[in-house]
Every structure is written in structure tokens, then in C-alpha cells.
Amino acid sequence: MYARIRSAVEANLLTPDMASWAHEVRLNANAQRHADEAANLTTQDAGRSIGFVKAIAQ
């Protein structure tokens, strides 16, 4: 996934700031998939993920 985000920046589909945001969303989703007690995400984390998806969709 890292390479895909980097490629999107190189193709000017994402800004560097959006790429940073995408990595944060990616890592949070991955942490939840492999969740343990230390990796519990908050509703704020979910909100950031939703905000990212909405920004990409627009």
C-alpha cells in the first residue's frame, strides 16, 4: 500500500499532505485488523478515516 500512495503522489493524484493522511488512515486500519488491547482506536480515529475518504471522493 505504501508504494501505491507514493505512486499517487508522483502522478499528482494526491498532495504530500494527503499522502501523510492516507498513511495514517492505512496504519490505523491495519492496527485495528491486528488489534490487541493497546491498539484500540477511538471514534476520533474513525472520524479522521471518514474525513479522508470524503476528501478523496470530492
Short mmCIF file of N, CA and C in Angstrom, two decimals:
data_model
loop_
_atom_site.label_atom_id
_atom_site.label_comp_id
_atom_site.label_asym_id
_atom_site.label_seq_id
_atom_site.Cartn_x
_atom_site.Cartn_y
_atom_site.Cartn_z
N MET A 1 0.83 -1.19 0.00
CA MET A 1 0.00 0.00 0.00
C MET A 1 0.88 1.26 0.00
N TYR A 2 2.01 1.21 0.67
CA TYR A 2 2.88 2.37 0.71
C TYR A 2 3.26 2.80 -0.70
N ALA A 3 3.62 1.84 -1.53
CA ALA A 3 4.03 2.16 -2.90
C ALA A 3 2.89 2.78 -3.69
N ARG A 4 1.67 2.33 -3.45
CA ARG A 4 0.51 2.88 -4.17
C ARG A 4 0.27 4.34 -3.78
N ILE A 5 0.44 4.65 -2.52
CA ILE A 5 0.26 6.04 -2.07
C ILE A 5 1.37 6.90 -2.67
N ARG A 6 2.60 6.41 -2.63
CA ARG A 6 3.72 7.15 -3.23
C ARG A 6 3.49 7.38 -4.72
N SER A 7 3.00 6.35 -5.41
CA SER A 7 2.72 6.48 -6.85
C SER A 7 1.64 7.52 -7.11
N ALA A 8 0.64 7.58 -6.24
CA ALA A 8 -0.42 8.58 -6.40
C ALA A 8 0.12 9.99 -6.25
N VAL A 9 1.08 10.19 -5.35
CA VAL A 9 1.71 11.50 -5.19
C VAL A 9 2.52 11.82 -6.45
N GLU A 10 3.28 10.85 -6.93
CA GLU A 10 4.11 11.07 -8.12
C GLU A 10 3.26 11.38 -9.35
N ALA A 11 2.04 10.83 -9.39
CA ALA A 11 1.13 11.09 -10.52
C ALA A 11 0.27 12.33 -10.28
N ASN A 12 0.55 13.06 -9.20
CA ASN A 12 -0.21 14.26 -8.82
C ASN A 12 -1.68 13.98 -8.57
N LEU A 13 -1.98 12.77 -8.10
CA LEU A 13 -3.35 12.44 -7.71
C LEU A 13 -3.60 12.76 -6.25
N LEU A 14 -2.53 12.77 -5.46
CA LEU A 14 -2.58 13.15 -4.05
C LEU A 14 -1.49 14.19 -3.79
N THR A 15 -1.78 15.10 -2.88
CA THR A 15 -0.74 16.02 -2.43
C THR A 15 0.09 15.30 -1.37
N PRO A 16 1.27 15.81 -1.06
CA PRO A 16 2.06 15.19 0.02
C PRO A 16 1.30 15.15 1.35
N ASP A 17 0.54 16.20 1.64
CA ASP A 17 -0.25 16.20 2.88
C ASP A 17 -1.32 15.12 2.86
N MET A 18 -1.97 14.94 1.71
CA MET A 18 -2.97 13.89 1.59
C MET A 18 -2.32 12.51 1.73
N ALA A 19 -1.10 12.37 1.23
CA ALA A 19 -0.39 11.10 1.35
C ALA A 19 -0.10 10.79 2.82
N SER A 20 0.30 11.80 3.57
CA SER A 20 0.54 11.60 5.01
C SER A 20 -0.74 11.15 5.70
N TRP A 21 -1.84 11.78 5.33
CA TRP A 21 -3.14 11.44 5.87
C TRP A 21 -3.50 10.00 5.48
N ALA A 22 -3.25 9.65 4.23
CA ALA A 22 -3.55 8.29 3.75
C ALA A 22 -2.74 7.25 4.53
N HIS A 23 -1.49 7.56 4.81
CA HIS A 23 -0.67 6.62 5.59
C HIS A 23 -1.22 6.46 7.00
N GLU A 24 -1.66 7.55 7.59
CA GLU A 24 -2.23 7.48 8.94
C GLU A 24 -3.48 6.61 8.95
N VAL A 25 -4.35 6.82 7.96
CA VAL A 25 -5.58 6.02 7.85
C VAL A 25 -5.21 4.55 7.63
N ARG A 26 -4.26 4.30 6.75
CA ARG A 26 -3.83 2.93 6.45
C ARG A 26 -3.29 2.24 7.69
N LEU A 27 -2.44 2.93 8.41
CA LEU A 27 -1.84 2.32 9.61
C LEU A 27 -2.88 2.09 10.70
N ASN A 28 -3.82 3.03 10.85
CA ASN A 28 -4.89 2.84 11.85
C ASN A 28 -5.76 1.65 11.48
N ALA A 29 -6.08 1.51 10.22
CA ALA A 29 -6.90 0.37 9.79
C ALA A 29 -6.15 -0.94 10.00
N ASN A 30 -4.86 -0.92 9.70
CA ASN A 30 -4.06 -2.12 9.89
C ASN A 30 -3.94 -2.48 11.36
N ALA A 31 -3.78 -1.48 12.22
CA ALA A 31 -3.68 -1.72 13.65
C ALA A 31 -4.95 -2.36 14.17
N GLN A 32 -6.09 -1.89 13.68
CA GLN A 32 -7.37 -2.44 14.12
C GLN A 32 -7.54 -3.88 13.65
N ARG A 33 -7.06 -4.17 12.46
CA ARG A 33 -7.17 -5.53 11.92
C ARG A 33 -6.38 -6.50 12.77
N HIS A 34 -5.27 -6.03 13.31
CA HIS A 34 -4.41 -6.87 14.15
C HIS A 34 -4.50 -6.40 15.60
N ALA A 35 -5.70 -6.04 15.98
CA ALA A 35 -5.92 -5.36 17.26
C ALA A 35 -5.55 -6.22 18.46
N ASP A 36 -5.00 -5.53 19.39
CA ASP A 36 -4.85 -6.05 20.73
C ASP A 36 -5.30 -4.92 21.66
N GLU A 37 -5.16 -5.09 22.93
CA GLU A 37 -5.67 -4.07 23.85
C GLU A 37 -4.98 -2.72 23.66
N ALA A 38 -3.74 -2.70 23.21
CA ALA A 38 -3.01 -1.44 23.05
C ALA A 38 -3.35 -0.73 21.74
N ALA A 39 -4.07 -1.38 20.84
CA ALA A 39 -4.32 -0.80 19.52
C ALA A 39 -5.76 -0.33 19.34
N ASN A 40 -6.50 -0.17 20.41
CA ASN A 40 -7.89 0.26 20.29
C ASN A 40 -7.96 1.67 19.73
N LEU A 41 -8.72 1.83 18.67
CA LEU A 41 -8.89 3.13 18.04
C LEU A 41 -10.11 3.82 18.63
N THR A 42 -10.13 5.12 18.50
CA THR A 42 -11.21 5.92 19.06
C THR A 42 -12.19 6.34 17.97
N THR A 43 -13.30 6.92 18.38
CA THR A 43 -14.24 7.46 17.40
C THR A 43 -13.60 8.62 16.65
N GLN A 44 -12.67 9.31 17.28
CA GLN A 44 -11.93 10.38 16.60
C GLN A 44 -11.09 9.79 15.46
N ASP A 45 -10.46 8.66 15.69
CA ASP A 45 -9.70 7.98 14.64
C ASP A 45 -10.62 7.61 13.48
N ALA A 46 -11.79 7.09 13.79
CA ALA A 46 -12.75 6.73 12.75
C ALA A 46 -13.19 7.97 11.98
N GLY A 47 -13.39 9.08 12.68
CA GLY A 47 -13.78 10.33 12.03
C GLY A 47 -12.73 10.82 11.05
N ARG A 48 -11.45 10.67 11.42
CA ARG A 48 -10.37 11.06 10.51
C ARG A 48 -10.38 10.18 9.26
N SER A 49 -10.65 8.91 9.44
CA SER A 49 -10.72 8.00 8.29
C SER A 49 -11.86 8.38 7.37
N ILE A 50 -13.01 8.68 7.94
CA ILE A 50 -14.17 9.08 7.14
C ILE A 50 -13.89 10.41 6.43
N GLY A 51 -13.26 11.34 7.13
CA GLY A 51 -12.92 12.62 6.52
C GLY A 51 -11.98 12.45 5.34
N PHE A 52 -11.02 11.54 5.47
CA PHE A 52 -10.10 11.28 4.37
C PHE A 52 -10.83 10.74 3.16
N VAL A 53 -11.69 9.76 3.39
CA VAL A 53 -12.44 9.15 2.28
C VAL A 53 -13.33 10.20 1.59
N LYS A 54 -13.98 11.05 2.36
CA LYS A 54 -14.80 12.09 1.77
C LYS A 54 -13.97 13.07 0.96
N ALA A 55 -12.78 13.42 1.46
CA ALA A 55 -11.93 14.35 0.72
C ALA A 55 -11.46 13.75 -0.58
N ILE A 56 -11.12 12.48 -0.58
CA ILE A 56 -10.70 11.80 -1.81
C ILE A 56 -11.88 11.72 -2.79
N ALA A 57 -13.06 11.45 -2.27
CA ALA A 57 -14.24 11.31 -3.14
C ALA A 57 -14.59 12.62 -3.82
N GLN A 58 -14.31 13.73 -3.17
CA GLN A 58 -14.64 15.02 -3.76
C GLN A 58 -13.62 15.39 -4.79
#
